[in-house]
């Protein structure tokens, strides 16, 4: 068990009953983070049950490497549970994951949008369905291995960024509801990754040195285009590339190969300055390109909002998981950036913060270009 300086006590989990009478469900992907979350939960003295979601059919799972919730990962999660002496269940969510995440991912690409499947997964099978399963088991807490923190202030649970900014995963959890947060606990949210691995090694867990999953879990080789072409073959139809004035400047080999802000692969000659994808028009199979300044966005209309905090006016916003929060104003569901932003596209998640606290977020439906002459970011 971990040392006293990092051990999670039962009181840390803020469960209003004695440990001996409490039941904790741990979501286990087969990676080191969720395994250490289970280790810390088991150390509290409560009854702990590990649950792993099978997101691919058995044939596909056996072939996958580097993806979570696949064949090897299910085996690893089971081994960790055996080591910790806790029960382990595997739930078959393959069809729900395909419909709610993979199909939506392909649809977004076909519509010229920039999808964020990790947020979709957390809003669906990862939290919604696991939350329901934990309630069925009469659990007092649902523990996950996310690098975020649950902070209770004035009797209300808040979701805060992970203590380690390099590992913070709050961007992908903006869709968490108040009801879910009442049950959720994040015992590694205060820890850096190196310490998590050290705890796993100290406890003799087989996943201590296991590499993190890379890219999108259902595209472990990073070849998104191949998946989308197979599911939505219309996306590989060639089409025109036009400039902002509508003049044809080239051709492309399918919109599936491009997202807004992309420069690589355009292969346009004769331009005095680099050109980027400014807009994708899927019905016309057309790419609209322009200079970097044309990517400057002053506002974004956001839909499907989810709020964990108050609906405030002056906030900080992230439009990509690895970007720094920027100042903005909220106005009837529209985010108005204080300074023009780049790399903002329909389909992305816009996540709103007040310092360390996550207030909420939603999906970007439409963007508004910055006016000519506006102050542009470098």
C-alpha positions as a LaTeX table, in Angstrom:
\begin{tabular}{lrrr}
\hline
Residue & $x$ (\AA) & $y$ (\AA) & $z$ (\AA) \\
\hline
Unk1 & 0.00 & 0.00 & 0.00 \\
Unk2 & 1.17 & 3.58 & $-0.61$ \\
Unk3 & 2.93 & 5.62 & 2.02 \\
Unk4 & 1.07 & 7.93 & 4.37 \\
Unk5 & 2.04 & 11.04 & 2.39 \\
Unk6 & $-0.02$ & 9.98 & $-0.64$ \\
Unk7 & $-2.48$ & 7.49 & 0.83 \\
Unk8 & $-6.15$ & 8.28 & 0.28 \\
Unk9 & $-8.01$ & 7.94 & 3.55 \\
Unk10 & $-11.67$ & 7.05 & 3.64 \\
Unk11 & $-12.47$ & 10.54 & 4.89 \\
Unk12 & $-10.78$ & 11.98 & 1.79 \\
Unk13 & $-13.49$ & 10.36 & $-0.32$ \\
Unk14 & $-16.17$ & 12.17 & 1.69 \\
Unk15 & $-18.58$ & 9.25 & 1.91 \\
Unk16 & $-21.13$ & 9.79 & 4.70 \\
Unk17 & $-20.98$ & 6.31 & 6.27 \\
Unk18 & $-18.35$ & 4.08 & 7.93 \\
Unk19 & $-15.77$ & 2.51 & 5.63 \\
Unk20 & $-16.80$ & $-1.00$ & 6.63 \\
Unk21 & $-20.31$ & $-0.32$ & 5.35 \\
Unk22 & $-19.32$ & 1.50 & 2.13 \\
Unk23 & $-19.09$ & 0.18 & $-1.43$ \\
Unk24 & $-16.87$ & 1.81 & $-4.08$ \\
Unk25 & $-17.00$ & 1.06 & $-7.81$ \\
Unk26 & $-13.80$ & 1.81 & $-9.75$ \\
Unk27 & $-13.80$ & 2.35 & $-13.52$ \\
Unk28 & $-10.74$ & 0.40 & $-14.74$ \\
Unk29 & $-9.43$ & 0.82 & $-18.29$ \\
Unk30 & $-6.44$ & $-1.46$ & $-17.79$ \\
Unk31 & $-3.98$ & 1.44 & $-17.59$ \\
Unk32 & $-1.80$ & 2.61 & $-14.74$ \\
Unk33 & $-3.96$ & 5.60 & $-13.78$ \\
Unk34 & $-7.18$ & 3.68 & $-13.12$ \\
Unk35 & $-5.21$ & 0.85 & $-11.52$ \\
Unk36 & $-3.66$ & 3.23 & $-8.98$ \\
Unk37 & $-7.09$ & 4.76 & $-8.39$ \\
Unk38 & $-8.28$ & 1.25 & $-7.51$ \\
Unk39 & $-5.20$ & 0.73 & $-5.31$ \\
Unk40 & $-5.95$ & 3.90 & $-3.36$ \\
Unk41 & $-9.64$ & 3.05 & $-3.06$ \\
Unk42 & $-8.82$ & $-0.45$ & $-1.79$ \\
Unk43 & $-6.60$ & 1.08 & 0.87 \\
Unk44 & $-9.53$ & 2.86 & 2.49 \\
Unk45 & $-11.02$ & $-0.34$ & 3.88 \\
Unk46 & $-14.28$ & $-0.06$ & 1.94 \\
Unk47 & $-15.61$ & $-2.79$ & $-0.33$ \\
Unk48 & $-14.19$ & $-2.11$ & $-3.80$ \\
Unk49 & $-15.43$ & $-3.44$ & $-7.15$ \\
Unk50 & $-13.50$ & $-2.93$ & $-10.39$ \\
Unk51 & $-15.48$ & $-2.48$ & $-13.61$ \\
Unk52 & $-14.02$ & $-2.55$ & $-17.12$ \\
Unk53 & $-15.93$ & $-1.64$ & $-20.26$ \\
Unk54 & $-15.41$ & $-3.82$ & $-23.31$ \\
Unk55 & $-15.72$ & $-1.33$ & $-26.16$ \\
Unk56 & $-14.75$ & $-3.58$ & $-29.08$ \\
Unk57 & $-15.85$ & $-7.06$ & $-30.14$ \\
Unk58 & $-13.53$ & $-9.88$ & $-29.12$ \\
Unk59 & $-11.94$ & $-10.22$ & $-32.56$ \\
Unk60 & $-11.13$ & $-6.54$ & $-32.84$ \\
Unk61 & $-9.97$ & $-6.30$ & $-29.22$ \\
Unk62 & $-7.43$ & $-9.08$ & $-29.70$ \\
Unk63 & $-5.81$ & $-7.15$ & $-32.56$ \\
Unk64 & $-5.57$ & $-3.78$ & $-30.84$ \\
Unk65 & $-2.51$ & $-2.32$ & $-29.19$ \\
Unk66 & $-2.27$ & 1.11 & $-27.59$ \\
Unk67 & $-6.03$ & 1.49 & $-27.16$ \\
Unk68 & $-7.88$ & 1.47 & $-23.86$ \\
Unk69 & $-10.62$ & $-1.03$ & $-23.07$ \\
Unk70 & $-9.27$ & $-3.59$ & $-25.55$ \\
Unk71 & $-8.30$ & $-7.24$ & $-25.07$ \\
Unk72 & $-4.95$ & $-6.82$ & $-23.28$ \\
Unk73 & $-6.35$ & $-4.00$ & $-21.18$ \\
Unk74 & $-9.23$ & $-6.12$ & $-19.92$ \\
Unk75 & $-6.74$ & $-8.82$ & $-18.96$ \\
Unk76 & $-4.50$ & $-6.26$ & $-17.19$ \\
Unk77 & $-7.45$ & $-4.82$ & $-15.25$ \\
Unk78 & $-8.43$ & $-8.31$ & $-14.13$ \\
Unk79 & $-4.85$ & $-9.00$ & $-12.99$ \\
Unk80 & $-4.73$ & $-5.78$ & $-10.99$ \\
Unk81 & $-8.04$ & $-6.60$ & $-9.31$ \\
Unk82 & $-6.75$ & $-10.05$ & $-8.40$ \\
Unk83 & $-3.59$ & $-8.50$ & $-6.95$ \\
Unk84 & $-5.67$ & $-6.07$ & $-4.88$ \\
Unk85 & $-8.14$ & $-8.75$ & $-3.81$ \\
Unk86 & $-11.19$ & $-6.99$ & $-5.21$ \\
Unk87 & $-14.01$ & $-8.14$ & $-7.48$ \\
Unk88 & $-13.88$ & $-7.40$ & $-11.21$ \\
Unk89 & $-16.68$ & $-7.12$ & $-13.75$ \\
Unk90 & $-16.52$ & $-6.65$ & $-17.53$ \\
Unk91 & $-19.45$ & $-4.90$ & $-19.22$ \\
Unk92 & $-20.04$ & $-5.30$ & $-22.96$ \\
Unk93 & $-20.68$ & $-1.79$ & $-24.29$ \\
Unk94 & $-19.38$ & $-2.37$ & $-27.83$ \\
Unk95 & $-22.61$ & $-1.44$ & $-29.60$ \\
Unk96 & $-23.25$ & 1.65 & $-27.44$ \\
Unk97 & $-19.67$ & 2.85 & $-27.97$ \\
Unk98 & $-19.92$ & 2.36 & $-31.73$ \\
Unk99 & $-23.21$ & 4.22 & $-31.99$ \\
Unk100 & $-22.47$ & 7.01 & $-29.53$ \\
Unk101 & $-18.80$ & 7.69 & $-30.26$ \\
Unk102 & $-17.38$ & 6.07 & $-33.40$ \\
Unk103 & $-20.41$ & 6.75 & $-35.63$ \\
Unk104 & $-20.59$ & 10.34 & $-34.36$ \\
Unk105 & $-16.86$ & 10.75 & $-35.04$ \\
Unk106 & $-17.31$ & 9.64 & $-38.66$ \\
Unk107 & $-20.39$ & 11.83 & $-39.08$ \\
Unk108 & $-18.54$ & 14.90 & $-37.83$ \\
Unk109 & $-15.71$ & 14.36 & $-40.31$ \\
Unk110 & $-18.24$ & 13.92 & $-43.11$ \\
Unk111 & $-19.82$ & 17.26 & $-42.11$ \\
Unk112 & $-16.47$ & 19.05 & $-42.17$ \\
Unk113 & $-16.34$ & 19.39 & $-38.40$ \\
Unk114 & $-13.46$ & 18.76 & $-35.97$ \\
Unk115 & $-14.64$ & 16.06 & $-33.54$ \\
Unk116 & $-13.62$ & 15.53 & $-29.91$ \\
Unk117 & $-14.50$ & 11.86 & $-29.30$ \\
Unk118 & $-13.01$ & 11.69 & $-25.80$ \\
Unk119 & $-15.59$ & 14.18 & $-24.56$ \\
Unk120 & $-18.36$ & 12.18 & $-26.25$ \\
Unk121 & $-17.15$ & 8.99 & $-24.61$ \\
Unk122 & $-17.07$ & 10.56 & $-21.15$ \\
Unk123 & $-20.56$ & 12.00 & $-21.63$ \\
Unk124 & $-21.86$ & 8.59 & $-22.74$ \\
Unk125 & $-20.56$ & 5.17 & $-21.79$ \\
Unk126 & $-17.77$ & 6.34 & $-19.47$ \\
Unk127 & $-19.86$ & 8.40 & $-17.06$ \\
Unk128 & $-23.55$ & 8.13 & $-17.90$ \\
Unk129 & $-23.68$ & 4.34 & $-18.20$ \\
Unk130 & $-21.09$ & 3.61 & $-15.53$ \\
Unk131 & $-22.90$ & 5.98 & $-13.18$ \\
Unk132 & $-26.12$ & 4.06 & $-13.75$ \\
Unk133 & $-24.34$ & 0.73 & $-13.17$ \\
Unk134 & $-22.75$ & 1.99 & $-9.95$ \\
Unk135 & $-26.19$ & 3.08 & $-8.72$ \\
Unk136 & $-27.55$ & $-0.38$ & $-9.53$ \\
Unk137 & $-24.83$ & $-1.82$ & $-7.29$ \\
Unk138 & $-25.86$ & 0.61 & $-4.55$ \\
Unk139 & $-22.37$ & 2.10 & $-4.62$ \\
Unk140 & $-21.45$ & 5.04 & $-2.42$ \\
Unk141 & $-18.80$ & 6.32 & $-4.85$ \\
Unk142 & $-17.67$ & 5.87 & $-8.44$ \\
Unk143 & $-13.88$ & 6.26 & $-8.65$ \\
Unk144 & $-11.99$ & 6.97 & $-11.88$ \\
Unk145 & $-8.36$ & 7.56 & $-12.78$ \\
Unk146 & $-8.84$ & 11.02 & $-14.27$ \\
Unk147 & $-6.46$ & 13.85 & $-13.45$ \\
Unk148 & $-9.11$ & 16.19 & $-12.09$ \\
Unk149 & $-10.18$ & 17.18 & $-8.57$ \\
Unk150 & $-13.54$ & 17.17 & $-6.84$ \\
Unk151 & $-13.72$ & 20.05 & $-4.38$ \\
Unk152 & $-16.66$ & 20.58 & $-2.03$ \\
Unk153 & $-17.46$ & 24.18 & $-1.12$ \\
Unk154 & $-20.49$ & 25.22 & 0.93 \\
Unk155 & $-21.91$ & 21.73 & 0.56 \\
Unk156 & $-21.68$ & 21.71 & $-3.27$ \\
Unk157 & $-19.25$ & 19.59 & $-5.29$ \\
Unk158 & $-17.14$ & 21.44 & $-7.86$ \\
Unk159 & $-14.90$ & 20.05 & $-10.60$ \\
Unk160 & $-11.39$ & 21.52 & $-10.64$ \\
Unk161 & $-8.36$ & 21.07 & $-12.86$ \\
Unk162 & $-5.89$ & 18.34 & $-11.98$ \\
Unk163 & $-3.05$ & 19.52 & $-9.78$ \\
Unk164 & $-0.48$ & 18.61 & $-12.47$ \\
Unk165 & $-1.19$ & 21.00 & $-15.40$ \\
Unk166 & 0.60 & 18.68 & $-17.82$ \\
Unk167 & $-1.93$ & 15.93 & $-17.02$ \\
Unk168 & $-5.12$ & 17.88 & $-16.38$ \\
Unk169 & $-8.11$ & 16.18 & $-18.09$ \\
Unk170 & $-10.88$ & 18.57 & $-17.10$ \\
Unk171 & $-11.38$ & 19.71 & $-20.72$ \\
Unk172 & $-12.79$ & 16.29 & $-21.62$ \\
Unk173 & $-15.09$ & 16.17 & $-18.59$ \\
Unk174 & $-17.08$ & 19.36 & $-19.10$ \\
Unk175 & $-20.21$ & 17.27 & $-19.75$ \\
Unk176 & $-20.22$ & 15.87 & $-16.21$ \\
Unk177 & $-23.52$ & 16.56 & $-14.49$ \\
Unk178 & $-24.14$ & 17.58 & $-10.88$ \\
Unk179 & $-25.78$ & 14.21 & $-10.24$ \\
Unk180 & $-22.74$ & 12.35 & $-11.57$ \\
Unk181 & $-20.33$ & 14.54 & $-9.63$ \\
Unk182 & $-22.14$ & 13.72 & $-6.40$ \\
Unk183 & $-21.04$ & 10.09 & $-6.87$ \\
Unk184 & $-17.69$ & 10.57 & $-8.62$ \\
Unk185 & $-14.31$ & 10.62 & $-6.87$ \\
Unk186 & $-10.84$ & 11.23 & $-8.40$ \\
Unk187 & $-8.13$ & 10.04 & $-6.01$ \\
Unk188 & $-5.15$ & 10.69 & $-8.33$ \\
Unk189 & $-6.17$ & 14.24 & $-9.21$ \\
Unk190 & $-3.68$ & 15.65 & $-6.71$ \\
Unk191 & $-0.74$ & 13.58 & $-8.02$ \\
Unk192 & 1.81 & 13.95 & $-10.82$ \\
Unk193 & 2.15 & 11.06 & $-13.26$ \\
Unk194 & 5.58 & 10.04 & $-11.97$ \\
Unk195 & 4.16 & 9.54 & $-8.49$ \\
Unk196 & 1.28 & 7.48 & $-9.87$ \\
Unk197 & 3.73 & 5.15 & $-11.59$ \\
Unk198 & 5.85 & 4.96 & $-8.45$ \\
Unk199 & 2.80 & 3.89 & $-6.43$ \\
Unk200 & 1.99 & 1.19 & $-8.99$ \\
Unk201 & 5.56 & $-0.11$ & $-8.90$ \\
Unk202 & 5.66 & $-0.09$ & $-5.09$ \\
Unk203 & 2.45 & $-2.14$ & $-5.00$ \\
Unk204 & 3.76 & $-4.58$ & $-7.61$ \\
Unk205 & 1.07 & $-3.86$ & $-10.18$ \\
Unk206 & 1.82 & $-5.29$ & $-13.63$ \\
Unk207 & 0.81 & $-2.01$ & $-15.30$ \\
Unk208 & 3.40 & 0.14 & $-13.49$ \\
Unk209 & 5.49 & 0.68 & $-16.65$ \\
Unk210 & 2.67 & 0.25 & $-19.17$ \\
Unk211 & 2.74 & 3.03 & $-21.81$ \\
Unk212 & $-0.11$ & 5.49 & $-21.92$ \\
Unk213 & $-2.67$ & 5.00 & $-24.68$ \\
Unk214 & $-1.95$ & 7.24 & $-27.64$ \\
Unk215 & $-4.18$ & 9.24 & $-30.00$ \\
Unk216 & $-7.87$ & 8.35 & $-30.12$ \\
Unk217 & $-8.45$ & 4.97 & $-28.50$ \\
Unk218 & $-10.37$ & 3.48 & $-31.43$ \\
Unk219 & $-7.73$ & 4.69 & $-33.92$ \\
Unk220 & $-4.53$ & 3.56 & $-32.15$ \\
Unk221 & $-2.44$ & 3.86 & $-35.33$ \\
Unk222 & $-3.51$ & 7.49 & $-35.77$ \\
Unk223 & $-4.90$ & 6.92 & $-39.29$ \\
Unk224 & $-8.25$ & 8.66 & $-38.83$ \\
Unk225 & $-8.82$ & 8.98 & $-42.57$ \\
Unk226 & $-8.76$ & 5.24 & $-43.15$ \\
Unk227 & $-11.47$ & 4.67 & $-40.53$ \\
Unk228 & $-13.69$ & 7.49 & $-41.80$ \\
Unk229 & $-13.32$ & 6.44 & $-45.46$ \\
Unk230 & $-14.44$ & 2.94 & $-44.57$ \\
Unk231 & $-17.47$ & 4.20 & $-42.65$ \\
Unk232 & $-18.33$ & 7.23 & $-44.82$ \\
Unk233 & $-16.87$ & 6.54 & $-48.30$ \\
Unk234 & $-18.28$ & 9.78 & $-49.70$ \\
Unk235 & $-15.62$ & 11.68 & $-47.77$ \\
Unk236 & $-12.84$ & 10.49 & $-50.11$ \\
Unk237 & $-14.40$ & 12.04 & $-53.22$ \\
Unk238 & $-12.05$ & 14.61 & $-54.83$ \\
Unk239 & $-13.09$ & 18.23 & $-55.16$ \\
Unk240 & $-12.05$ & 21.82 & $-55.67$ \\
Unk241 & $-9.88$ & 24.03 & $-53.51$ \\
Unk242 & $-10.94$ & 27.68 & $-53.74$ \\
Unk243 & $-9.60$ & 30.87 & $-52.23$ \\
Unk244 & $-11.64$ & 33.33 & $-50.19$ \\
Unk245 & $-12.87$ & 34.99 & $-53.38$ \\
Unk246 & $-14.12$ & 31.69 & $-54.76$ \\
Unk247 & $-11.37$ & 31.25 & $-57.36$ \\
Unk248 & $-10.28$ & 27.66 & $-57.97$ \\
Unk249 & $-6.64$ & 27.28 & $-56.91$ \\
Unk250 & $-6.30$ & 23.51 & $-56.85$ \\
Unk251 & $-7.93$ & 20.15 & $-56.18$ \\
Unk252 & $-7.97$ & 17.81 & $-53.19$ \\
Unk253 & $-8.28$ & 14.05 & $-52.79$ \\
Unk254 & $-11.15$ & 14.02 & $-50.28$ \\
Unk255 & $-12.32$ & 16.19 & $-47.39$ \\
Unk256 & $-11.59$ & 13.30 & $-45.02$ \\
Unk257 & $-7.91$ & 14.29 & $-45.15$ \\
Unk258 & $-8.48$ & 17.85 & $-43.87$ \\
Unk259 & $-9.63$ & 19.83 & $-40.86$ \\
Unk260 & $-9.95$ & 23.58 & $-40.36$ \\
Unk261 & $-6.55$ & 25.18 & $-39.77$ \\
Unk262 & $-4.63$ & 22.49 & $-41.66$ \\
Unk263 & $-1.86$ & 23.43 & $-44.08$ \\
Unk264 & $-0.21$ & 20.07 & $-44.76$ \\
Unk265 & $-1.41$ & 18.20 & $-47.83$ \\
Unk266 & $-2.92$ & 21.14 & $-49.73$ \\
Unk267 & $-0.20$ & 21.12 & $-52.42$ \\
Unk268 & $-1.09$ & 24.52 & $-53.87$ \\
Unk269 & 1.62 & 26.24 & $-55.87$ \\
Unk270 & 2.05 & 29.86 & $-56.81$ \\
Unk271 & 0.77 & 31.44 & $-53.61$ \\
Unk272 & 2.92 & 34.25 & $-52.16$ \\
Unk273 & 2.09 & 33.13 & $-48.61$ \\
Unk274 & 1.19 & 29.87 & $-46.85$ \\
Unk275 & $-2.45$ & 28.84 & $-47.19$ \\
Unk276 & $-4.60$ & 27.06 & $-44.63$ \\
Unk277 & $-8.00$ & 25.38 & $-44.66$ \\
Unk278 & $-10.40$ & 28.10 & $-43.53$ \\
Unk279 & $-13.67$ & 26.30 & $-44.17$ \\
Unk280 & $-14.89$ & 22.91 & $-45.37$ \\
Unk281 & $-18.04$ & 22.74 & $-47.51$ \\
Unk282 & $-18.88$ & 19.02 & $-47.53$ \\
Unk283 & $-21.98$ & 19.22 & $-49.74$ \\
Unk284 & $-19.90$ & 20.78 & $-52.51$ \\
Unk285 & $-16.84$ & 18.63 & $-51.63$ \\
Unk286 & $-14.96$ & 21.94 & $-51.48$ \\
Unk287 & $-12.12$ & 23.32 & $-49.37$ \\
Unk288 & $-11.89$ & 27.07 & $-48.84$ \\
Unk289 & $-8.33$ & 28.24 & $-48.13$ \\
Unk290 & $-6.72$ & 31.49 & $-47.10$ \\
Unk291 & $-3.77$ & 33.04 & $-45.24$ \\
Unk292 & $-3.32$ & 32.52 & $-41.51$ \\
Unk293 & $-5.08$ & 35.80 & $-40.75$ \\
Unk294 & $-8.27$ & 34.33 & $-42.23$ \\
Unk295 & $-8.30$ & 31.78 & $-39.42$ \\
Unk296 & $-8.70$ & 34.49 & $-36.80$ \\
Unk297 & $-12.00$ & 34.04 & $-34.94$ \\
Unk298 & $-13.67$ & 36.67 & $-32.77$ \\
Unk299 & $-16.62$ & 34.62 & $-31.55$ \\
Unk300 & $-18.10$ & 31.14 & $-31.44$ \\
Unk301 & $-21.72$ & 30.11 & $-31.12$ \\
Unk302 & $-21.93$ & 27.18 & $-28.72$ \\
Unk303 & $-24.77$ & 24.69 & $-28.31$ \\
Unk304 & $-25.67$ & 21.82 & $-25.96$ \\
Unk305 & $-24.30$ & 23.66 & $-22.95$ \\
Unk306 & $-23.72$ & 21.79 & $-19.70$ \\
Unk307 & $-23.20$ & 23.81 & $-16.54$ \\
Unk308 & $-21.57$ & 22.70 & $-13.29$ \\
Unk309 & $-21.05$ & 26.24 & $-12.08$ \\
Unk310 & $-22.83$ & 29.53 & $-12.42$ \\
Unk311 & $-23.63$ & 30.97 & $-15.83$ \\
Unk312 & $-21.09$ & 33.79 & $-15.65$ \\
Unk313 & $-20.23$ & 36.53 & $-18.14$ \\
Unk314 & $-16.48$ & 37.07 & $-17.88$ \\
Unk315 & $-14.72$ & 33.70 & $-18.07$ \\
Unk316 & $-11.69$ & 31.81 & $-19.35$ \\
Unk317 & $-12.22$ & 29.45 & $-22.28$ \\
Unk318 & $-10.31$ & 26.51 & $-23.77$ \\
Unk319 & $-11.16$ & 25.34 & $-27.28$ \\
Unk320 & $-8.50$ & 22.58 & $-27.37$ \\
Unk321 & $-7.35$ & 20.30 & $-24.59$ \\
Unk322 & $-3.72$ & 21.46 & $-24.73$ \\
Unk323 & $-4.35$ & 25.16 & $-25.27$ \\
Unk324 & $-4.09$ & 27.82 & $-22.60$ \\
Unk325 & $-7.37$ & 29.31 & $-21.36$ \\
Unk326 & $-8.10$ & 32.72 & $-22.88$ \\
Unk327 & $-10.32$ & 35.52 & $-21.64$ \\
Unk328 & $-13.76$ & 35.81 & $-23.17$ \\
Unk329 & $-17.27$ & 37.06 & $-22.54$ \\
Unk330 & $-20.40$ & 34.91 & $-22.66$ \\
Unk331 & $-23.41$ & 36.44 & $-24.35$ \\
Unk332 & $-26.55$ & 34.28 & $-24.77$ \\
Unk333 & $-24.60$ & 31.13 & $-25.57$ \\
Unk334 & $-22.03$ & 32.88 & $-27.75$ \\
Unk335 & $-18.40$ & 33.16 & $-26.69$ \\
Unk336 & $-16.84$ & 36.50 & $-27.62$ \\
Unk337 & $-13.07$ & 36.35 & $-27.33$ \\
Unk338 & $-11.25$ & 39.38 & $-25.96$ \\
Unk339 & $-8.61$ & 38.83 & $-28.64$ \\
Unk340 & $-9.00$ & 36.90 & $-31.91$ \\
Unk341 & $-8.31$ & 33.19 & $-31.55$ \\
Unk342 & $-6.87$ & 30.68 & $-34.02$ \\
Unk343 & $-7.66$ & 27.00 & $-34.42$ \\
Unk344 & $-11.33$ & 27.32 & $-33.52$ \\
Unk345 & $-13.67$ & 25.12 & $-35.56$ \\
Unk346 & $-17.20$ & 23.71 & $-35.45$ \\
Unk347 & $-17.31$ & 20.35 & $-33.68$ \\
Unk348 & $-14.75$ & 21.26 & $-31.04$ \\
Unk349 & $-15.66$ & 21.60 & $-27.39$ \\
Unk350 & $-15.57$ & 25.04 & $-25.79$ \\
Unk351 & $-14.88$ & 24.61 & $-22.08$ \\
Unk352 & $-15.34$ & 27.44 & $-19.60$ \\
Unk353 & $-13.32$ & 28.01 & $-16.42$ \\
Unk354 & $-13.05$ & 30.36 & $-13.49$ \\
Unk355 & $-9.43$ & 29.89 & $-12.47$ \\
Unk356 & $-9.02$ & 26.24 & $-11.47$ \\
Unk357 & $-12.74$ & 25.55 & $-11.44$ \\
Unk358 & $-14.55$ & 24.09 & $-14.45$ \\
Unk359 & $-17.84$ & 25.90 & $-14.95$ \\
Unk360 & $-19.19$ & 24.07 & $-18.00$ \\
Unk361 & $-18.97$ & 23.82 & $-21.74$ \\
Unk362 & $-20.62$ & 22.88 & $-25.00$ \\
Unk363 & $-20.09$ & 22.10 & $-28.67$ \\
Unk364 & $-18.99$ & 24.83 & $-31.08$ \\
Unk365 & $-21.66$ & 25.08 & $-33.79$ \\
Unk366 & $-20.50$ & 28.13 & $-35.74$ \\
Unk367 & $-17.63$ & 30.63 & $-35.68$ \\
Unk368 & $-17.41$ & 34.31 & $-36.58$ \\
Unk369 & $-14.33$ & 35.69 & $-38.33$ \\
Unk370 & $-12.44$ & 38.55 & $-36.74$ \\
Unk371 & $-12.85$ & 41.86 & $-38.48$ \\
Unk372 & $-10.08$ & 43.01 & $-40.77$ \\
Unk373 & $-7.56$ & 45.06 & $-38.84$ \\
Unk374 & $-8.36$ & 43.45 & $-35.52$ \\
Unk375 & $-5.47$ & 42.67 & $-33.22$ \\
Unk376 & $-4.29$ & 39.18 & $-34.22$ \\
Unk377 & $-2.48$ & 36.64 & $-32.06$ \\
Unk378 & 0.97 & 35.62 & $-33.18$ \\
\hline
\end{tabular}
